[in-house]
Amino acid sequence: MAESIDPNLLKKTKCERKHVLPDLPGAVEGKVVMRMAPGPSGPLHIGHTRVSILNDEYVKRYKGKYINRLEDTNPEKIDPEAYKMIPEDLKWLGVHVDETVIQSDRFEIYYDIARQLIDLGKAYVCTCPAEPWRQMKEAGKECPHHSQTREEAHELFDRMLSHGFGEEEAVLVVKTDLKHPNPAVRDFVGLRIVDSVPHPRTGDRYTVYPMMNLSVAVDDHLLGLTHVIRGKDHLNNTLRQEYIFNYFGWKKPWYHHYGLVHIPEAILKTSTIHKGIRSGEYSGWDDVRLGTVRAMAKRGIQADAIRNYWLDVGMKDVDIEFSWDNLYAFNKQIIDPVADRYFFVWDPECLEIVGVDRLESRSPLHPDHPERGTRDHSLTAPIRVLMTREDLEGFRERGTVRLKDLCNLRWEGGKGVYTGSDHNVLREGVKISHWAPADGVEAEVFMPDGSVRKGVAESIPASETGKVVQFERFGFVRIDSTSPRVRAYFTQ
RNA sequence: GCUCCCGUAGUGUAGUGGCCAAUCAUGAAGCCCUCUCGAGGCUUCGACUCGGGUUCAAAUCCCGACGGGAGCACCA
């Protein structure tokens, strides 16, 4: 029995213990319908990835349906590019979308529901200015329109639809309970008018726009959502939306609200990024200083690292602090075993090697996987290599150095005198440095803080383009191009 | 001001009345290994917000305080 066990199974692997997401109440395999509902104001950022991945995990677990619903009901905050970028980002994240719904295709549906709400006596058209209306609500008092008849409401609503009102002149309000102790839940606006800005998809054809709480409730019902997972910031919205479900007697989905995430040191606001891109401050949505999904990708953060991070965090309703350290740790787990190693010398200084005519080096692409091959260099007199300024300084002070995979040197008159190639000198306390051939390629590494580290690298094959490699003693980077110079983005 | 949610190490997480002098990861420090300041191995540091109850027994249940977050938009 014991001898039949594969020894590999006994090997202790790191991070064995994974937190498993709890089962969803009432989830039936094949029947689960979940969604993500981003506003198309820009591409996805790291904050969006939690909701997309949690929903995706459950849909996969229950073999359900994943709906990507683009909530484009505020024409002022739409970036037409986002209709394309969001699906790209989801695909990169490994989120499988079964169905895409765009709310601006569904105006007539929302109008129809609005009419039904009027029929039920649960909605009225209010022509009060916004501020007094708010104050009355705060005081728990009805506005003069609250008690209008259904006929009046229908007439006014028709007038809204036929452009009989301008922007801010009339709204359709959904009644809840003006005496509700929670002021956030009292009567809310269901549809409003926007005619100053055309909609990127529907132009000026529709000027009566549903507000989120109406369109979300309607679509969650009509699309057959069974489980809704989203952030705690929607807690009060859920309370409002439930009024609509109750008025129509619709079956409510199971709701779960996870805690808010504070993401430190991240630039996420689409308006800020938009401005930065226009002014030339940022190179684009994938500028590595940004917190967008595409910036993560460009830096070499793996989609599965992001997924594993959120699975580890789970669904708790505690507010949390996003940890870049932890994300990087998950990322390193994935990239370290596959990233080839190369030398990159930052702040390069030239050193001449004397006392030998020819040097050969052979370094493994990966120290733990010699079968992947080697990177070889042949240097002939006059031999010149590059070292970082700091390493060269250390060499001068100590008088000795080991150049990794190449040779040992003694400092003499500003040059390196060849003293052999046996790496066992390391046991005697000789320090090791990496190096690059003097005719190596120029390289620049773009750091997430916007700075650039310049130097020289050994030549890197074009096949590494797009992959993450490790610049030894520097860090992991994603190679963007290999010629005429190496261009890379710092991963971690 | 009102309402709601939450409170385990620096960070994330396990824990749902006794097996908790509290798990795992991350982080930091140190050692071993290694021709990288990577990876791997080992060790150490570090937490149940506080105060009252209930109970033979509480991180776990109840109450209060304190602390954090969100909402009270004709944004999503």
XYZ file of C-alpha atoms (C1' of nucleotides) in Angstrom:
568
model
C 0.000 0.000 0.000
C 2.573 2.521 1.143
C 4.938 1.801 -1.722
C 2.216 2.396 -4.288
C 1.924 6.061 -3.343
C 3.367 8.443 -5.863
C 6.183 10.264 -4.054
C 5.133 13.438 -5.780
C 1.907 13.373 -3.849
C 3.834 13.401 -0.617
C 5.796 16.454 -1.586
C 4.526 19.366 0.350
C 3.360 22.010 -2.039
C 2.978 25.568 -1.016
C -0.368 27.186 -0.575
C -2.094 23.854 -0.397
C -4.912 25.289 1.595
C -7.265 27.228 -0.607
C -10.290 28.930 0.737
C -13.316 27.523 -0.902
C -16.227 29.784 -1.621
C -19.368 28.754 0.246
C -22.234 27.214 -1.677
C -24.990 29.527 -2.815
C -28.339 29.004 -1.118
C -30.900 27.571 -3.476
C -28.433 27.042 -6.283
C -29.457 24.291 -8.671
C -26.972 23.015 -11.198
C -27.801 24.304 -14.662
C -30.301 26.847 -13.365
C -28.086 29.523 -11.885
C -28.099 32.897 -13.640
C -25.689 35.597 -12.518
C -24.378 38.810 -13.915
C -21.910 41.570 -13.896
C -23.257 45.040 -14.572
C -20.593 47.593 -15.401
C -21.271 51.078 -16.650
C -19.445 51.563 -19.944
C -17.472 54.596 -18.838
C -14.121 52.978 -19.461
C -12.361 49.647 -19.369
C -12.441 47.467 -16.250
C -10.087 48.183 -13.372
C -8.824 46.036 -10.548
C -11.840 46.969 -8.433
C -14.198 45.438 -11.007
C -12.342 42.156 -11.063
C -13.711 40.942 -7.755
C -17.340 40.972 -8.827
C -16.576 39.554 -12.254
C -14.516 36.695 -10.890
C -16.760 35.748 -7.978
C -19.760 35.548 -10.276
C -17.754 33.623 -12.838
C -16.613 31.111 -10.232
C -20.168 30.374 -9.183
C -21.502 30.185 -12.698
C -18.803 27.660 -13.495
C -19.468 25.704 -10.319
C -23.172 25.392 -11.085
C -22.879 25.295 -14.870
C -25.068 28.356 -15.007
C -25.355 31.409 -17.203
C -23.207 34.538 -16.988
C -24.710 37.741 -18.256
C -22.642 40.801 -18.954
C -25.052 43.682 -18.704
C -23.785 47.039 -19.870
C -25.561 49.736 -17.914
C -25.401 52.667 -20.266
C -28.345 54.678 -18.995
C -26.380 57.822 -18.259
C -25.302 59.255 -21.609
C -23.019 61.722 -19.880
C -20.753 59.007 -18.553
C -20.290 56.770 -21.532
C -17.092 56.085 -23.401
C -18.121 54.380 -26.641
C -14.844 52.474 -26.602
C -15.902 50.780 -23.386
C -18.479 48.616 -25.189
C -15.516 46.932 -26.802
C -12.964 47.170 -24.002
C -15.068 45.612 -21.248
C -15.628 42.307 -23.084
C -11.915 42.244 -23.943
C -11.019 42.700 -20.297
C -13.431 39.977 -19.198
C -11.994 37.629 -21.758
C -8.477 38.331 -20.555
C -9.610 37.648 -16.993
C -10.894 34.272 -18.085
C -14.494 35.194 -17.367
C -16.866 33.321 -19.616
C -19.779 35.452 -20.779
C -22.843 33.588 -22.052
C -24.966 36.568 -22.902
C -24.462 40.283 -23.313
C -27.273 42.718 -22.641
C -27.107 46.426 -23.341
C -29.608 48.496 -21.467
C -29.908 51.130 -24.164
C -31.582 48.430 -26.289
C -34.345 48.210 -23.728
C -35.885 51.654 -23.319
C -39.348 50.444 -24.364
C -39.215 47.762 -21.701
C -38.506 50.285 -18.967
C -41.275 52.558 -20.259
C -43.697 49.678 -20.196
C -42.787 48.832 -16.597
C -43.129 52.505 -15.688
C -46.676 52.498 -17.052
C -47.472 49.394 -15.082
C -46.148 51.020 -11.932
C -48.450 53.949 -12.575
C -51.340 51.532 -13.024
C -50.527 50.025 -9.671
C -50.521 53.465 -8.113
C -46.860 53.035 -7.246
C -45.409 55.812 -9.357
C -46.074 59.459 -10.077
C -44.629 62.141 -12.277
C -43.063 64.901 -10.272
C -42.338 68.343 -11.642
C -40.931 69.788 -8.440
C -37.417 71.188 -8.628
C -34.946 68.658 -7.299
C -33.913 70.456 -4.140
C -37.322 71.104 -2.541
C -38.356 67.576 -3.463
C -35.329 66.230 -1.617
C -36.110 68.345 1.404
C -39.684 67.129 1.562
C -38.421 63.594 1.375
C -35.977 64.258 4.169
C -38.867 65.526 6.250
C -40.954 62.501 5.316
C -43.552 64.646 3.548
C -45.363 64.065 0.292
C -44.702 66.411 -2.587
C -47.816 67.887 -4.286
C -47.620 65.297 -7.085
C -47.516 62.287 -4.827
C -51.284 62.091 -4.736
C -51.959 62.631 -8.434
C -54.362 60.225 -10.109
C -53.240 57.433 -12.408
C -54.734 59.291 -15.337
C -52.766 62.405 -14.509
C -49.639 60.374 -14.075
C -50.096 58.649 -17.427
C -50.719 61.935 -19.134
C -47.629 63.522 -17.630
C -45.508 60.496 -18.372
C -46.627 60.554 -22.003
C -45.678 64.177 -22.081
C -42.199 63.278 -20.804
C -41.858 60.734 -23.574
C -43.055 63.131 -26.245
C -40.508 65.778 -25.283
C -43.105 67.924 -23.559
C -40.643 68.501 -20.720
C -37.034 69.529 -20.780
C -34.202 68.236 -18.693
C -34.855 68.403 -14.936
C -38.447 69.504 -15.516
C -40.064 66.188 -14.747
C -39.191 62.765 -13.361
C -41.082 59.590 -12.748
C -40.847 58.728 -9.075
C -41.300 55.262 -7.653
C -43.172 55.303 -4.380
C -41.788 53.408 -1.434
C -42.539 54.668 2.032
C -41.984 58.301 2.876
C -42.011 57.467 6.574
C -39.301 54.865 6.212
C -36.786 55.427 9.016
C -33.975 55.015 6.525
C -33.956 58.187 4.442
C -32.019 56.380 1.740
C -34.983 54.181 0.969
C -37.764 56.747 0.620
C -39.329 57.467 -2.787
C -36.730 57.359 -5.516
C -36.483 58.633 -9.051
C -37.188 55.889 -11.576
C -36.794 57.751 -14.855
C -35.410 61.152 -15.728
C -34.927 63.288 -18.807
C -31.573 63.913 -20.484
C -31.768 65.858 -23.728
C -28.582 67.908 -23.570
C -26.363 64.987 -24.494
C -27.102 62.448 -27.208
C -26.640 58.797 -26.393
C -23.715 57.220 -28.263
C -25.903 54.331 -29.365
C -29.400 55.735 -29.632
C -28.671 59.363 -30.375
C -31.607 61.587 -29.477
C -34.229 58.959 -30.075
C -34.801 58.424 -26.372
C -34.511 61.247 -23.886
C -36.261 59.578 -20.965
C -33.668 57.472 -19.201
C -34.268 54.901 -16.486
C -32.328 55.332 -13.263
C -30.255 52.427 -12.073
C -32.675 51.218 -9.427
C -35.475 50.851 -11.937
C -33.517 49.329 -14.792
C -31.609 46.994 -12.483
C -34.738 45.670 -10.815
C -36.497 45.224 -14.145
C -33.579 43.515 -15.826
C -32.661 41.333 -12.881
C -36.213 40.021 -13.015
C -36.631 39.780 -16.777
C -33.252 38.170 -17.318
C -34.048 35.596 -14.664
C -31.225 36.344 -12.240
C -31.155 33.769 -9.456
C -28.236 35.085 -7.437
C -26.800 38.554 -7.238
C -23.385 39.121 -5.705
C -22.091 42.650 -5.480
C -20.478 45.153 -3.187
C -21.950 46.462 0.038
C -22.236 49.895 -1.523
C -25.395 48.557 -3.184
C -27.077 47.555 0.070
C -29.475 50.486 0.016
C -30.067 50.078 -3.698
C -31.155 46.526 -3.055
C -33.675 47.779 -0.522
C -35.096 50.159 -3.123
C -35.135 47.576 -5.864
C -36.982 45.157 -3.642
C -39.943 47.531 -3.610
C -40.346 47.023 -7.335
C -40.054 43.255 -6.950
C -42.714 43.347 -4.270
C -45.120 45.547 -6.274
C -45.132 43.062 -9.115
C -44.844 39.971 -6.957
C -41.674 38.947 -8.702
C -39.460 36.321 -7.148
C -36.361 37.996 -5.780
C -32.910 36.673 -6.491
C -30.691 35.721 -3.574
C -28.604 38.778 -2.763
C -25.188 38.895 -1.225
C -23.184 42.025 -0.577
C -19.500 41.651 0.097
C -17.426 44.271 1.897
C -15.980 47.285 0.218
C -12.431 47.176 -1.041
C -10.057 50.035 -0.533
C -7.320 49.880 -3.110
C -4.329 51.906 -1.987
C -2.102 53.758 -4.409
C -4.208 53.010 -7.432
C -5.471 55.342 -10.103
C -8.928 54.042 -10.952
C -11.289 56.923 -11.654
C -12.210 56.888 -15.311
C -12.642 60.645 -15.417
C -9.135 61.176 -14.065
C -7.686 58.675 -16.511
C -9.609 60.163 -19.424
C -8.196 63.543 -18.590
C -4.690 62.158 -18.225
C -4.861 60.393 -21.557
C -6.109 63.499 -23.317
C -3.389 65.654 -21.808
C -0.712 63.140 -22.710
C 0.122 62.427 -19.073
C -0.799 58.773 -19.566
C 0.120 56.749 -22.616
C -3.320 55.140 -22.700
C -5.699 52.934 -20.730
C -2.887 50.444 -20.287
C -0.377 52.890 -18.833
C 1.366 50.849 -16.153
C 0.772 53.495 -13.537
C -2.977 52.863 -13.762
C -5.101 50.342 -11.937
C -6.863 49.119 -15.063
C -7.038 45.474 -16.023
C -5.126 46.191 -19.192
C -2.355 47.883 -17.226
C -2.102 44.782 -15.043
C -1.846 42.656 -18.153
C 0.822 44.874 -19.599
C 2.847 44.594 -16.427
C 2.756 40.830 -16.463
C 0.210 40.262 -13.732
C -1.467 36.976 -14.605
C -5.241 36.730 -14.766
C -5.136 33.653 -12.560
C -3.180 35.533 -9.927
C -6.006 38.042 -9.744
C -8.511 35.199 -9.596
C -6.635 33.378 -6.849
C -6.338 36.588 -4.910
C -10.097 37.143 -4.877
C -10.803 33.517 -4.080
C -8.495 33.863 -1.101
C -10.298 37.009 -0.004
C -13.676 35.381 -0.402
C -17.103 36.920 0.051
C -17.044 38.308 3.575
C -18.958 41.480 4.237
C -16.045 43.053 6.063
C -14.500 46.016 4.343
C -10.980 45.213 3.315
C -7.747 46.788 2.272
C -6.485 45.501 -1.053
C -2.969 44.123 -0.706
C -0.663 44.477 -3.669
C 1.844 42.356 -1.761
C -0.563 39.465 -1.612
C -1.507 39.820 -5.267
C 2.167 39.833 -6.214
C 2.733 36.746 -4.110
C -0.010 34.915 -6.005
C 1.463 36.182 -9.240
C 4.964 35.046 -8.354
C 3.636 31.586 -7.654
C 2.546 31.412 -11.277
C 5.371 33.162 -13.079
C 8.451 32.070 -11.183
C 8.421 28.482 -12.474
C 8.001 29.582 -16.087
C 9.942 32.832 -16.374
C 13.275 32.542 -18.175
C 16.226 34.290 -16.592
C 18.307 36.998 -18.219
C 20.899 39.510 -17.138
C 20.007 43.170 -17.128
C 22.600 45.665 -15.950
C 21.153 48.917 -14.721
C 23.408 51.934 -14.232
C 25.985 50.113 -16.368
C 29.707 50.679 -16.002
C 32.308 49.165 -18.290
C 35.020 46.846 -17.039
C 37.923 45.468 -19.028
C 39.012 41.934 -18.286
C 42.661 41.069 -18.781
C 44.738 37.961 -18.411
C 42.625 35.834 -20.700
C 41.936 35.826 -24.444
C 38.619 34.119 -24.581
C 35.734 33.496 -22.170
C 32.672 31.323 -22.662
C 29.567 31.513 -20.570
C 26.631 29.170 -20.418
C 23.701 29.985 -18.167
C 20.481 28.056 -17.781
C 17.323 29.794 -18.916
C 15.841 28.583 -15.654
C 17.953 27.302 -12.733
C 15.327 24.772 -11.649
C 14.689 23.513 -15.178
C 17.991 22.960 -16.981
C 16.175 21.059 -19.728
C 14.856 24.340 -21.059
C 18.236 25.226 -22.451
C 20.865 27.834 -21.989
C 21.889 31.286 -23.056
C 25.477 31.343 -24.209
C 28.045 34.050 -24.715
C 31.492 33.970 -26.180
C 33.805 36.873 -25.416
C 37.165 37.445 -27.061
C 39.950 39.919 -26.300
C 39.731 42.746 -25.745
C 37.059 41.556 -23.307
C 34.744 44.173 -21.935
C 31.679 43.586 -19.778
C 29.165 45.787 -18.064
C 28.370 45.727 -14.366
C 26.061 47.879 -12.311
C 27.795 50.850 -10.779
C 27.106 49.438 -7.338
C 28.570 46.021 -8.154
C 31.658 47.555 -9.716
C 32.128 49.695 -6.635
C 31.840 46.600 -4.444
C 34.390 44.824 -6.633
C 36.830 47.702 -6.255
C 36.421 47.734 -2.476
C 36.700 43.991 -1.975
C 39.271 43.367 -4.651
C 37.523 40.228 -5.879
C 34.333 39.297 -7.636
C 32.691 36.325 -9.294
C 30.880 37.090 -12.524
C 28.020 34.661 -12.626
C 28.507 31.764 -15.014
C 31.618 33.431 -16.423
C 34.762 33.835 -14.338
C 36.496 35.119 -11.225
C 38.354 38.419 -11.147
C 40.876 40.316 -9.081
C 40.832 44.096 -9.061
C 44.061 45.614 -10.368
C 44.586 49.085 -11.695
C 40.982 49.623 -12.625
C 40.776 46.371 -14.550
C 39.628 42.892 -13.765
C 42.371 40.317 -13.827
C 41.202 36.833 -14.703
C 41.848 34.417 -11.830
C 39.952 31.355 -12.960
C 36.479 30.048 -13.605
C 35.790 27.779 -10.652
C 32.615 29.005 -8.964
C 33.632 27.394 -5.690
C 35.293 30.694 -4.784
C 31.797 31.625 -3.624
C 32.354 29.332 -0.654
C 35.312 31.474 0.285
C 33.086 34.491 0.554
C 33.661 36.017 -2.854
C 30.619 38.047 -3.873
C 28.745 37.301 -7.041
C 27.566 39.782 -9.631
C 25.704 39.531 -12.867
C 26.952 41.206 -15.993
C 26.231 41.883 -19.635
C 28.448 41.825 -22.694
C 29.631 45.304 -23.637
C 27.855 44.897 -26.958
C 24.586 43.870 -25.322
C 21.280 45.500 -26.132
C 20.068 48.695 -24.641
C 17.155 48.049 -22.330
C 14.607 50.112 -20.496
C 12.244 48.950 -17.821
C 9.116 50.961 -17.131
C 8.260 50.941 -13.451
C 4.703 51.183 -12.068
C 5.577 54.506 -10.455
C 6.256 56.006 -13.852
C 10.032 55.981 -13.619
C 12.237 54.224 -16.138
C 15.312 52.121 -15.344
C 17.773 52.178 -18.203
C 20.631 49.836 -18.818
C 21.941 47.045 -20.971
C 20.726 43.483 -21.190
C 22.027 40.391 -22.838
C 20.222 39.850 -26.107
C 16.787 38.375 -25.624
C 15.141 36.219 -28.268
C 12.056 37.632 -29.938
C 10.121 34.606 -28.708
C 10.098 36.148 -25.232
C 7.996 39.032 -26.444
C 4.849 39.292 -24.379
C 6.197 36.908 -21.775
C 7.347 37.475 -18.260
C 11.028 36.883 -17.650
C 13.206 37.492 -14.642
C 16.019 39.968 -14.817
C 18.238 38.359 -12.233
C 18.809 40.367 -9.096
C 16.352 42.924 -10.419
C 12.908 41.375 -10.621
C 10.280 39.994 -12.936
C 9.425 42.010 -16.015
C 7.167 41.531 -18.983
C 8.991 41.858 -22.296
C 7.201 44.196 -24.654
C 9.752 44.194 -27.460
C 13.265 42.883 -27.930
C 14.637 45.053 -30.709
C 16.072 47.431 -31.623
C 16.180 47.752 -27.881
C 14.622 45.773 -25.062
C 11.520 47.373 -23.725
C 10.022 45.845 -20.603
C 7.498 46.558 -17.897
C 8.251 45.819 -14.287
C 6.030 43.131 -12.810
C 7.295 42.856 -9.253
C -28.730 64.408 11.760
C -31.018 59.652 10.164
C -30.419 54.510 8.305
C -27.707 50.213 7.149
C -23.267 46.996 7.237
C -18.924 45.531 9.743
C -14.857 44.916 13.801
C -9.340 37.888 14.534
C -1.645 39.577 13.711
C 0.928 45.225 9.122
C -2.384 42.831 5.104
C -5.900 38.906 3.621
C -8.064 34.564 5.755
C -9.770 29.986 8.990
C -12.833 29.691 13.100
C -20.328 29.430 13.998
C -20.164 27.556 22.599
C -15.572 23.190 24.703
C -10.395 19.781 20.201
C -8.264 27.898 20.115
C -2.405 29.159 25.505
C -6.406 30.624 17.648
C -5.385 28.321 11.114
C -3.105 29.297 6.606
C -1.034 32.754 3.334
C 1.425 37.315 2.891
C 5.014 40.593 5.262
C 9.378 41.408 8.326
C 13.883 39.192 10.731
C 17.359 35.116 10.872
C 19.440 30.415 9.339
C 20.036 26.346 5.539
C 20.284 25.337 0.393
C 21.422 27.539 -4.289
C 26.775 30.247 -9.439
C 20.296 35.597 -8.578
C 18.764 40.129 -3.822
C 14.424 34.523 -7.373
C 12.590 29.733 -5.949
C 12.695 25.920 -2.083
C 13.422 24.333 3.361
C 13.495 25.678 8.650
C 12.926 29.206 12.836
C 11.122 33.691 14.940
C 7.750 38.100 15.292
C 2.713 39.309 15.262
C -4.326 39.300 16.444
C -9.744 37.738 18.815
C -11.561 46.692 19.784
C -13.305 47.591 24.901
C -16.880 46.866 28.973
C -20.823 44.238 30.888
C -23.872 39.939 30.807
C -25.713 34.406 29.552
C -23.000 29.666 30.470
C -19.610 24.692 33.987
C -17.323 26.756 29.348
C -17.287 32.603 24.552
C -13.262 34.798 19.265
C -17.928 32.298 18.758
C -24.591 34.063 21.931
C -26.947 38.969 24.100
C -26.494 44.319 25.468
C -23.739 48.804 25.511
C -19.618 51.779 24.219
C -15.815 52.779 20.839
C -13.894 52.338 15.953
C -14.234 51.699 10.513
C -17.232 51.852 6.012
C -21.549 52.961 3.012
C -26.122 55.431 1.773
C -29.732 59.548 2.371
C -28.414 61.991 -6.176
C -32.909 63.842 -11.722
C -24.453 58.781 -11.117
C -23.682 53.598 -11.489
